[in-house]
CSV table of C-alpha atoms and ligand atoms in Angstrom, one decimal:
chain,number,residue,atom,x,y,z
Q,1,MET,CA,-88.7,45.4,-16.4
Q,2,THR,CA,-90.2,48.5,-16.0
Q,3,ALA,CA,-89.8,51.6,-18.5
Q,4,GLY,CA,-86.5,53.5,-18.8
Q,5,PRO,CA,-85.8,56.7,-16.4
Q,6,SER,CA,-88.0,59.6,-16.2
Q,7,VAL,CA,-86.0,62.8,-15.8
Q,8,ASP,CA,-88.5,64.0,-13.1
Q,9,LEU,CA,-87.4,61.4,-10.7
Q,10,PRO,CA,-84.5,61.9,-8.6
Q,11,LEU,CA,-82.0,59.2,-9.5
Q,12,ASP,CA,-80.0,60.1,-6.0
Q,13,PRO,CA,-79.6,56.5,-4.3
Q,14,PHE,CA,-78.8,58.3,-1.1
Q,15,LEU,CA,-82.2,60.0,-0.4
Q,16,LEU,CA,-83.6,58.5,2.6
Q,17,GLU,CA,-86.9,57.6,0.7
Q,18,HIS,CA,-84.9,55.0,-1.1
Q,19,LEU,CA,-83.5,53.4,1.9
Q,20,ASP,CA,-86.4,50.9,2.6
Q,21,ASP,CA,-86.6,49.7,-1.0
Q,22,PRO,CA,-83.7,50.9,-3.2
Q,23,TYR,CA,-84.2,48.6,-5.9
Q,24,PRO,CA,-86.6,51.1,-8.1
Q,25,VAL,CA,-84.0,53.7,-7.8
Q,26,TYR,CA,-81.3,51.1,-8.8
Q,27,GLU,CA,-83.1,50.1,-11.9
Q,28,ARG,CA,-83.5,53.6,-13.1
Q,29,LEU,CA,-80.1,54.3,-12.5
Q,30,ARG,CA,-78.9,51.0,-14.8
Q,31,ALA,CA,-81.2,52.3,-17.3
Q,32,ALA,CA,-79.9,55.7,-17.4
Q,33,GLY,CA,-76.6,54.7,-18.5
Q,34,PRO,CA,-73.3,53.0,-17.7
Q,35,VAL,CA,-72.1,55.6,-15.4
Q,36,VAL,CA,-74.5,58.3,-14.3
Q,37,HIS,CA,-73.1,61.6,-12.9
Q,38,LEU,CA,-75.2,63.5,-9.9
Q,39,PRO,CA,-74.4,66.9,-10.2
Q,40,GLU,CA,-75.9,67.9,-6.4
Q,41,ARG,CA,-73.2,65.5,-5.0
Q,42,ASP,CA,-70.8,65.6,-7.8
Q,43,LEU,CA,-70.8,62.0,-7.7
Q,44,TRP,CA,-70.3,59.2,-10.8
Q,45,VAL,CA,-72.6,56.3,-10.1
Q,46,ALA,CA,-72.1,52.7,-11.4
Q,47,ALA,CA,-75.2,50.6,-11.3
Q,48,ARG,CA,-74.7,48.3,-14.1
Q,49,TYR,CA,-73.1,44.9,-13.4
Q,50,GLU,CA,-70.4,45.6,-16.2
Q,51,SER,CA,-69.6,48.9,-14.9
Q,52,VAL,CA,-69.4,48.1,-11.2
Q,53,SER,CA,-67.0,45.1,-12.1
Q,54,ALA,CA,-65.1,47.5,-14.5
Q,55,VAL,CA,-64.5,50.1,-11.7
Q,56,LEU,CA,-63.7,47.6,-9.0
Q,57,ARG,CA,-61.3,45.6,-11.2
Q,58,ASN,CA,-59.4,48.7,-12.6
Q,59,TYR,CA,-57.8,49.5,-9.0
Q,60,LYS,CA,-54.9,51.3,-10.3
Q,61,VAL,CA,-57.3,54.1,-11.7
Q,62,PHE,CA,-60.3,53.7,-9.3
Q,63,ALA,CA,-58.2,53.8,-6.4
Q,64,SER,CA,-59.1,53.4,-2.6
Q,65,GLY,CA,-56.4,55.5,-1.0
Q,66,LEU,CA,-58.4,58.7,-0.9
Q,67,GLY,CA,-61.2,56.5,0.8
Q,68,SER,CA,-63.3,53.9,-0.2
Q,69,SER,CA,-66.6,55.3,1.7
Q,70,TYR,CA,-68.6,58.2,0.8
Q,71,VAL,CA,-66.6,60.8,3.0
Q,72,ARG,CA,-63.0,60.9,1.8
Q,73,VAL,CA,-60.5,59.8,4.4
Q,74,ALA,CA,-58.9,63.5,4.3
Q,75,ASP,CA,-62.4,64.8,5.5
Q,76,SER,CA,-63.0,62.2,7.7
Q,77,GLY,CA,-59.5,61.9,9.2
Q,78,PHE,CA,-60.4,57.9,9.4
Q,79,ARG,CA,-58.5,55.6,7.3
Q,80,ALA,CA,-59.3,51.6,7.5
Q,81,PRO,CA,-56.0,49.7,7.1
Q,82,PHE,CA,-57.5,47.5,4.3
Q,83,ILE,CA,-60.2,49.0,2.4
Q,84,ASP,CA,-58.6,52.7,2.4
Q,85,ASN,CA,-55.1,51.7,1.1
Q,86,ASP,CA,-54.1,50.9,-2.5
Q,87,PRO,CA,-50.7,48.7,-3.3
Q,88,PRO,CA,-48.1,48.6,-1.7
Q,89,VAL,CA,-49.4,49.2,1.5
Q,90,HIS,CA,-52.7,47.3,0.9
Q,91,THR,CA,-50.9,44.5,-0.2
Q,92,ARG,CA,-48.6,44.2,2.6
Q,93,ILE,CA,-51.5,44.5,5.2
Q,94,ARG,CA,-53.6,41.7,3.3
Q,95,ARG,CA,-50.7,39.5,3.1
Q,96,SER,CA,-50.1,39.7,6.9
Q,97,VAL,CA,-53.3,37.9,7.7
Q,98,GLN,CA,-54.3,36.4,4.0
Q,99,GLN,CA,-53.5,33.0,5.3
Q,100,GLN,CA,-55.7,32.7,8.3
Q,101,PHE,CA,-58.6,33.3,6.0
Q,102,GLN,CA,-58.0,30.4,3.8
Q,103,ARG,CA,-60.9,28.2,3.5
Q,104,ASN,CA,-59.3,25.4,5.2
Q,105,ARG,CA,-58.3,27.3,8.1
Q,106,ILE,CA,-61.7,29.0,8.4
Q,107,GLU,CA,-63.2,25.5,8.1
Q,108,GLU,CA,-61.6,24.6,11.5
Q,109,MET,CA,-64.3,27.0,13.0
Q,110,ARG,CA,-67.2,24.7,12.0
Q,111,PRO,CA,-67.8,22.9,15.1
Q,112,ASP,CA,-67.5,26.2,17.1
Q,113,VAL,CA,-70.1,28.1,14.9
Q,114,ARG,CA,-72.4,25.0,14.6
Q,115,GLU,CA,-72.6,24.4,18.2
Q,116,PRO,CA,-73.9,28.1,19.4
Q,117,THR,CA,-76.0,28.1,16.1
Q,118,GLU,CA,-78.0,24.8,16.9
Q,119,ARG,CA,-78.2,26.1,20.5
Q,120,LEU,CA,-80.0,29.4,19.6
Q,121,VAL,CA,-82.0,28.1,16.6
Q,122,GLU,CA,-83.5,25.4,19.0
Q,123,ALA,CA,-84.4,28.3,21.6
Q,124,ALA,CA,-86.0,30.4,18.7
Q,125,VAL,CA,-87.8,27.5,17.5
Q,126,ALA,CA,-89.1,26.5,20.7
Q,127,ALA,CA,-90.0,30.2,21.4
Q,128,GLY,CA,-92.0,29.8,18.2
Q,129,GLU,CA,-92.3,33.7,17.5
Q,130,VAL,CA,-89.4,35.6,17.8
Q,131,ASP,CA,-87.4,38.8,16.5
Q,132,VAL,CA,-84.9,37.1,14.4
Q,133,VAL,CA,-82.4,39.9,14.7
Q,134,THR,CA,-82.1,40.0,18.4
Q,135,ALA,CA,-82.5,36.1,19.0
Q,136,LEU,CA,-80.5,35.2,15.9
Q,137,THR,CA,-78.8,37.3,13.4
Q,138,GLN,CA,-77.0,39.8,16.0
Q,139,PRO,CA,-75.6,36.9,18.5
Q,140,LEU,CA,-74.3,34.4,15.8
Q,141,PRO,CA,-71.8,36.7,14.1
Q,142,ASP,CA,-70.6,38.1,17.4
Q,143,LEU,CA,-70.0,34.3,18.6
Q,144,ALA,CA,-68.3,33.5,15.2
Q,145,ILE,CA,-66.1,36.8,15.4
Q,146,ARG,CA,-65.1,35.8,18.9
Q,147,ARG,CA,-64.0,32.5,18.1
Q,148,LEU,CA,-62.0,34.1,15.0
Q,149,THR,CA,-60.3,36.8,16.4
Q,150,GLY,CA,-60.1,35.9,20.2
Q,151,ILE,CA,-61.9,39.0,21.3
Q,152,THR,CA,-64.7,38.7,23.9
Q,153,PRO,CA,-66.6,42.0,23.6
Q,154,PRO,CA,-68.7,43.3,26.7
Q,155,ASP,CA,-71.7,42.1,25.1
Q,156,THR,CA,-73.8,41.5,21.7
Q,157,GLU,CA,-75.5,44.6,22.0
Q,158,THR,CA,-72.5,46.6,22.4
Q,159,ILE,CA,-70.6,45.0,19.7
Q,160,THR,CA,-73.7,45.4,17.5
Q,161,SER,CA,-73.9,49.0,18.4
Q,162,TRP,CA,-70.0,49.7,17.6
Q,163,ALA,CA,-70.3,47.8,14.4
Q,164,ASP,CA,-73.4,49.6,13.2
Q,165,SER,CA,-71.6,53.1,13.9
Q,166,VAL,CA,-68.6,51.9,11.3
Q,167,MET,CA,-70.9,51.6,8.9
Q,168,HIS,CA,-72.9,55.0,9.8
Q,169,MET,CA,-69.7,57.3,10.3
Q,170,VAL,CA,-68.4,57.4,6.7
Q,171,GLY,CA,-71.8,57.9,5.0
Q,172,PRO,CA,-73.5,61.1,4.0
Q,173,ASP,CA,-74.6,63.6,6.7
Q,174,ALA,CA,-73.0,61.4,9.3
Q,175,ASP,CA,-73.5,62.4,12.8
Q,176,PRO,CA,-70.5,62.6,14.9
Q,177,VAL,CA,-71.6,60.2,17.5
Q,178,HIS,CA,-70.7,57.3,15.4
Q,179,MET,CA,-67.1,58.2,14.9
Q,180,GLU,CA,-67.0,58.8,18.9
Q,181,ARG,CA,-68.5,55.0,19.2
Q,182,VAL,CA,-66.1,53.8,16.9
Q,183,LEU,CA,-63.3,55.5,18.7
Q,184,GLU,CA,-64.8,54.1,22.2
Q,185,ALA,CA,-64.7,50.6,20.5
Q,186,VAL,CA,-60.8,50.9,19.4
Q,187,GLY,CA,-60.2,52.1,22.9
Q,188,TRP,CA,-61.9,49.3,24.4
Q,189,LEU,CA,-60.0,46.8,22.5
Q,190,ALA,CA,-56.7,48.5,23.3
Q,191,GLU,CA,-57.5,48.9,26.9
Q,192,THR,CA,-59.5,45.9,28.1
Q,193,GLY,CA,-60.1,43.3,24.8
Q,194,LEU,CA,-56.5,42.5,23.9
Q,195,ALA,CA,-55.6,41.6,27.6
Q,196,GLY,CA,-58.6,39.0,27.5
Q,197,MET,CA,-57.5,37.2,24.2
Q,198,PRO,CA,-56.7,33.4,24.5
Q,199,ALA,CA,-53.0,32.2,24.3
Q,200,HIS,CA,-53.2,31.2,20.6
Q,201,CYS,CA,-55.6,33.4,18.2
Q,202,LEU,CA,-55.5,35.9,15.7
Q,203,GLY,CA,-55.7,38.8,17.7
Q,204,ARG,CA,-52.3,37.8,19.3
Q,205,LEU,CA,-51.0,36.8,16.0
Q,206,ILE,CA,-51.4,40.2,14.6
Q,207,MET,CA,-50.7,42.3,17.7
Q,208,GLU,CA,-47.6,40.1,18.9
Q,209,GLN,CA,-46.2,38.9,15.6
Q,210,GLY,CA,-47.4,41.6,13.0
Q,211,GLY,CA,-49.4,38.8,11.6
Q,212,ASP,CA,-48.0,35.7,9.6
Q,213,THR,CA,-45.3,38.0,7.5
Q,214,GLY,CA,-44.4,40.0,10.7
Q,215,GLN,CA,-44.9,43.0,8.5
Q,216,LEU,CA,-47.6,45.0,10.3
Q,217,GLY,CA,-46.2,48.1,12.1
Q,218,ASP,CA,-48.2,50.7,13.9
Q,219,GLU,CA,-51.2,49.7,12.0
Q,220,ARG,CA,-51.5,46.2,14.2
Q,221,LEU,CA,-54.4,47.6,16.6
Q,222,MET,CA,-56.7,48.9,13.4
Q,223,THR,CA,-55.9,46.0,11.4
Q,224,LEU,CA,-57.2,43.9,14.1
Q,225,ALA,CA,-60.1,46.1,14.9
Q,226,SER,CA,-61.0,46.1,11.2
Q,227,ILE,CA,-61.5,42.5,11.1
Q,228,TRP,CA,-63.2,42.3,14.3
Q,229,LEU,CA,-66.0,45.1,13.5
Q,230,ALA,CA,-66.3,44.2,9.7
Q,231,GLY,CA,-67.6,40.8,10.4
Q,232,ILE,CA,-70.4,41.8,12.7
Q,233,ASP,CA,-73.2,43.6,10.9
Q,234,SER,CA,-72.2,42.5,7.4
Q,235,THR,CA,-73.1,39.0,8.4
Q,236,ASN,CA,-76.0,40.1,10.6
Q,237,SER,CA,-77.4,41.6,7.4
Q,238,LEU,CA,-77.0,38.5,5.3
Q,239,LEU,CA,-78.6,36.1,8.0
Q,240,ALA,CA,-81.6,38.3,8.4
Q,241,ASN,CA,-81.8,39.0,4.7
Q,242,ALA,CA,-82.1,35.1,4.1
Q,243,VAL,CA,-84.8,34.7,6.8
Q,244,HIS,CA,-86.7,37.6,5.1
Q,245,ALA,CA,-86.3,36.2,1.5
Q,246,PHE,CA,-87.4,32.9,2.4
Q,247,ALA,CA,-90.5,34.4,4.5
Q,248,LEU,CA,-91.3,36.0,1.4
Q,249,PHE,CA,-90.7,32.9,-0.9
Q,250,PRO,CA,-91.7,29.8,0.8
Q,251,GLU,CA,-91.6,27.7,-2.1
Q,252,ALA,CA,-87.9,28.6,-2.2
Q,253,TRP,CA,-87.5,27.4,1.3
Q,254,ASP,CA,-89.4,24.2,0.5
Q,255,ALA,CA,-86.9,23.4,-2.0
Q,256,VAL,CA,-84.0,24.0,0.3
Q,257,ARG,CA,-85.5,21.7,2.9
Q,258,ALA,CA,-86.2,18.9,0.2
Q,259,ASP,CA,-82.6,19.3,-0.9
Q,260,PRO,CA,-80.1,20.7,1.8
Q,261,SER,CA,-77.3,20.2,-0.7
Q,262,LEU,CA,-78.8,23.5,-2.3
Q,263,ILE,CA,-77.8,25.6,0.8
Q,264,PRO,CA,-74.4,27.0,-0.5
Q,265,ASN,CA,-76.2,28.1,-3.4
Q,266,ALA,CA,-78.9,29.7,-1.7
Q,267,VAL,CA,-76.6,31.6,0.4
Q,268,GLU,CA,-74.9,33.0,-2.7
Q,269,GLU,CA,-78.6,34.0,-4.2
Q,270,VAL,CA,-79.4,35.7,-1.0
Q,271,LEU,CA,-76.3,37.8,-1.3
Q,272,ARG,CA,-77.3,38.5,-4.7
Q,273,TRP,CA,-80.9,39.2,-4.3
Q,274,ASP,CA,-80.5,41.3,-1.2
Q,275,SER,CA,-77.0,42.3,-0.8
Q,276,PRO,CA,-75.7,43.6,2.6
Q,277,PHE,CA,-73.4,46.4,1.4
Q,278,ARG,CA,-75.3,49.4,-0.4
Q,279,GLN,CA,-72.1,50.4,-2.0
Q,280,PHE,CA,-68.4,51.3,-1.9
Q,281,PHE,CA,-66.6,54.2,-3.5
Q,282,ARG,CA,-63.4,54.8,-5.6
Q,283,ARG,CA,-61.6,58.0,-6.6
Q,284,THR,CA,-59.9,58.3,-9.9
Q,285,THR,CA,-56.3,58.6,-10.3
Q,286,GLU,CA,-56.6,59.8,-13.8
Q,287,GLU,CA,-59.4,60.6,-16.6
Q,288,VAL,CA,-61.1,57.3,-17.7
Q,289,GLU,CA,-63.8,56.0,-19.6
Q,290,VAL,CA,-66.5,53.2,-18.7
Q,291,GLY,CA,-68.8,51.9,-21.1
Q,292,GLY,CA,-68.2,55.2,-23.4
Q,293,VAL,CA,-68.6,57.7,-20.3
Q,294,THR,CA,-65.7,59.8,-19.6
Q,295,ILE,CA,-64.9,60.2,-16.0
Q,296,PRO,CA,-62.6,63.0,-15.0
Q,297,ALA,CA,-59.6,62.7,-12.6
Q,298,ASP,CA,-59.9,63.1,-9.1
Q,299,ALA,CA,-63.6,62.3,-9.4
Q,300,ASP,CA,-65.7,60.2,-6.7
Q,301,VAL,CA,-67.2,57.2,-8.0
Q,302,CYS,CA,-69.7,55.1,-6.2
Q,303,ALA,CA,-70.1,51.2,-7.1
Q,304,VAL,CA,-73.6,50.3,-6.2
Q,305,LEU,CA,-73.2,46.5,-5.6
Q,306,PRO,CA,-76.8,45.6,-5.3
Q,307,ALA,CA,-77.8,47.4,-8.3
Q,308,ALA,CA,-75.0,45.3,-10.2
Q,309,ASN,CA,-76.6,42.0,-8.4
Q,310,ARG,CA,-80.0,42.6,-10.0
Q,311,ASP,CA,-78.8,43.6,-13.3
Q,312,SER,CA,-80.8,41.7,-15.9
Q,313,ALA,CA,-78.0,42.1,-18.6
Q,314,ARG,CA,-76.0,39.7,-16.3
Q,315,PHE,CA,-78.5,37.7,-14.2
Q,316,ALA,CA,-81.6,36.1,-16.0
Q,317,ASP,CA,-84.8,37.4,-14.2
Q,318,ALA,CA,-82.5,39.1,-12.0
Q,319,ASP,CA,-85.5,40.4,-9.7
Q,320,THR,CA,-86.3,36.8,-9.0
Q,321,PHE,CA,-85.1,35.0,-6.2
Q,322,ASP,CA,-84.2,31.4,-7.3
Q,323,VAL,CA,-81.9,29.3,-5.0
Q,324,THR,CA,-81.1,26.9,-7.9
Q,325,ARG,CA,-79.6,29.9,-10.2
Q,326,PRO,CA,-76.4,28.5,-11.8
Q,327,ASP,CA,-74.5,31.6,-11.7
Q,328,ALA,CA,-75.8,33.2,-8.2
Q,329,ARG,CA,-71.9,32.9,-7.2
Q,330,GLN,CA,-70.8,35.6,-9.8
Q,331,HIS,CA,-72.6,38.3,-7.6
Q,332,VAL,CA,-70.5,41.3,-6.3
Q,333,ALA,CA,-71.7,41.5,-2.8
Q,334,PHE,CA,-68.2,40.6,-1.5
Q,335,GLY,CA,-66.6,43.3,-4.0
Q,336,ALA,CA,-64.2,42.1,-6.5
Q,337,SER,CA,-60.2,42.1,-7.1
Q,338,ILE,CA,-57.8,43.3,-4.7
Q,339,HIS,CA,-60.2,44.1,-2.1
Q,340,LEU,CA,-62.4,41.1,-2.2
Q,341,CYS,CA,-64.0,40.6,1.0
Q,342,ILE,CA,-61.2,38.8,3.1
Q,343,GLY,CA,-63.9,37.6,5.6
Q,344,ALA,CA,-66.1,35.9,2.7
Q,345,PRO,CA,-65.3,32.2,3.9
Q,346,VAL,CA,-66.1,33.3,7.4
Q,347,ALA,CA,-69.6,34.7,6.4
Q,348,ARG,CA,-70.4,31.8,4.1
Q,349,LEU,CA,-69.8,29.3,6.6
Q,350,GLU,CA,-71.8,31.2,9.4
Q,351,ALA,CA,-74.9,31.3,6.9
Q,352,ALA,CA,-74.4,27.8,5.6
Q,353,GLU,CA,-74.7,26.6,9.4
Q,354,PHE,CA,-77.5,28.8,10.0
Q,355,LEU,CA,-79.7,27.9,7.2
Q,356,THR,CA,-78.9,23.8,7.8
Q,357,SER,CA,-79.9,24.2,11.4
Q,358,LEU,CA,-83.0,26.0,10.4
Q,359,ALA,CA,-83.9,23.6,7.5
Q,360,SER,CA,-83.8,20.6,10.1
Q,361,ARG,CA,-86.4,22.5,12.2
Q,362,VAL,CA,-88.5,25.0,10.7
Q,363,ARG,CA,-91.1,24.2,7.9
Q,364,ALA,CA,-91.8,27.8,7.2
Q,365,PHE,CA,-91.2,31.5,8.4
Q,366,GLU,CA,-94.2,33.6,8.9
Q,367,LEU,CA,-93.8,37.4,9.2
Q,368,VAL,CA,-95.9,38.3,12.3
Q,369,GLY,CA,-95.4,41.9,12.3
Q,370,THR,CA,-93.8,44.8,10.1
Q,371,PRO,CA,-90.1,44.4,9.7
Q,372,VAL,CA,-88.1,47.4,10.2
Q,373,ARG,CA,-85.1,48.4,8.1
Q,374,ASN,CA,-82.3,50.0,9.9
Q,375,PRO,CA,-81.7,53.6,8.5
Q,376,ASN,CA,-78.3,53.1,7.7
Q,377,ARG,CA,-77.0,54.3,4.1
Q,378,GLU,CA,-74.2,51.9,4.2
Q,379,ILE,CA,-75.8,48.4,5.0
Q,380,ARG,CA,-79.0,47.1,4.3
Q,381,ASN,CA,-79.9,45.3,7.6
Q,382,PHE,CA,-82.8,45.2,9.9
Q,383,THR,CA,-83.3,46.5,13.4
Q,384,SER,CA,-86.5,44.0,13.9
Q,385,LEU,CA,-87.7,41.1,12.1
Q,386,PRO,CA,-90.8,39.7,13.6
Q,387,ILE,CA,-91.0,35.7,12.7
Q,388,ARG,CA,-93.1,32.8,13.7
Q,389,MET,CA,-91.2,29.5,13.1
Q,390,VAL,CA,-93.5,27.2,11.8
Q,391,THR,CA,-92.8,23.6,12.6
Q,392,ALA,CA,-95.7,21.5,12.2
G,1,HEM,C1,-72.1,38.8,4.4
G,1,HEM,C2,-70.9,39.4,4.8
G,1,HEM,C3,-69.9,40.2,4.3
G,1,HEM,C4,-70.2,41.1,3.3
G,1,HEM,C5,-71.4,41.2,2.1
G,1,HEM,C6,-68.9,41.7,2.9
G,1,HEM,C7,-68.5,42.5,2.2
G,1,HEM,C8,-67.2,43.2,1.8
G,1,HEM,C9,-67.1,44.0,0.6
G,1,HEM,C10,-68.0,44.2,-0.4
G,1,HEM,C11,-65.7,44.3,0.5
G,1,HEM,C12,-65.1,45.1,-0.3
G,1,HEM,C13,-64.8,46.4,-0.1
G,1,HEM,C14,-64.2,47.2,-1.1
G,1,HEM,O1,-64.2,46.9,-2.3
G,1,HEM,O2,-63.9,48.6,-0.7
G,1,HEM,C15,-65.2,43.8,2.1
G,1,HEM,C16,-64.0,43.9,2.3
G,1,HEM,C17,-63.5,43.5,3.4
G,1,HEM,N1,-64.2,42.5,4.4
G,1,HEM,FE1,-65.9,41.7,4.0
G,1,HEM,N2,-68.1,41.3,4.0
G,1,HEM,C18,-68.8,40.4,4.8
G,1,HEM,C19,-68.3,39.7,5.9
G,1,HEM,C20,-66.9,40.0,6.6
G,1,HEM,C21,-66.2,39.4,7.7
G,1,HEM,C22,-67.0,38.1,8.2
G,1,HEM,C23,-65.0,39.9,8.0
G,1,HEM,C24,-64.2,39.4,8.9
G,1,HEM,C25,-64.3,38.4,9.6
G,1,HEM,C26,-64.9,40.8,6.8
G,1,HEM,C27,-63.8,41.4,6.6
G,1,HEM,C28,-63.7,42.4,5.7
G,1,HEM,C29,-62.3,42.9,5.3
G,1,HEM,C30,-61.1,43.0,6.4
G,1,HEM,C31,-62.5,43.7,4.1
G,1,HEM,C32,-61.1,44.5,3.4
G,1,HEM,C33,-60.5,43.6,2.3
G,1,HEM,C34,-59.4,44.5,1.6
G,1,HEM,O3,-59.6,45.7,1.5
G,1,HEM,O4,-58.6,43.9,1.0
G,1,HEM,N3,-66.1,41.0,6.0
G,1,HEM,N4,-66.3,43.1,2.5
């Protein structure tokens, strides 16, 4: 670990200069205290594992109902049914689909995820050099979410761009074009997407029966849209971050190839070491203390998930990528408590199938150009990741 924070260095993780490599500023934020106040944004930032966990678990005081993103619901005019609600509304919406995301239900998707994964990986390996993002990590989540929801979008490029706008639209300095794109996506779903759904699917369960409990009312379309759009960019990030990590650390890939039973843990380690979401927000319902720091009522609080996952107070040698790490699964990349990612079993299944398919074919990943990160302040993914798939 390097020295503690310098007062001259800005601790603002939202500055564009931190986007490509936010880990140095995360380290300084952790060192600066359990929670750090950024006066220029009037924002309270939790970067330590213990603080992030405290914020996420105390959902009554750290509420999501005023908004779980940088921009409050009142300012954006946009409320996502799951993440921007508190109990009892959140409980009602979550229970309406919870059963559909049980591990054994998601397991039924495996053959339908495996087949296109094998096909696309095979083609990428045959090509030798590919941009992993366009060849694999964008199309695979699109295909999995089609299978999960029953919605067939116009094409991968369109759904990827819609999903990217969801992540942009409630971030700092959001360009209004992103809100327009999200409204376009929801409009397309209502006017075209629903009609194309097969007889039995999650989409019809939500739209026609109000979910398993029948308790979804006016929010049916937005509930379906949330699941549909939340599963695209997030998993794209996980898959690409995995290839990137294994290109940087070939010995970790050797270990996975030698013992594919490491793959589930390797997926957790990728999520820990390079977490897809940069942060989520909460708003305090009353004055509250975290690690001895008093946060006032009605404050904006930012939980920096990737910073928590690199906290050496929680994970030994936290900056080291170690696929055998025994407690990798304790990461908070999927959040925690009542808003814990409902789609986590889907993402885990996709990532395990992806790495399994690659492990049987690819000896090493070589970067053949400069990876380009997406300048998105909510999610950390790539717009380009040129890779040579070495087989011999
Ligand atoms: C690697 C992939 C993914 C990551 C890292 C991820 C991360 C997260 C995180 C951190 C949260 C909590 C937000 C908060 O606390 O405010 C969340 C919630 C959620 N995720 Fe995911 N997610 C992923 C994939 C998916 C997939 C594949 C789906 C759908 C199929 C999905 C659907 C949702 C939904 C609906 C919620 C809201 C849950 C609630 O508020 O009760 N996610 N996700």
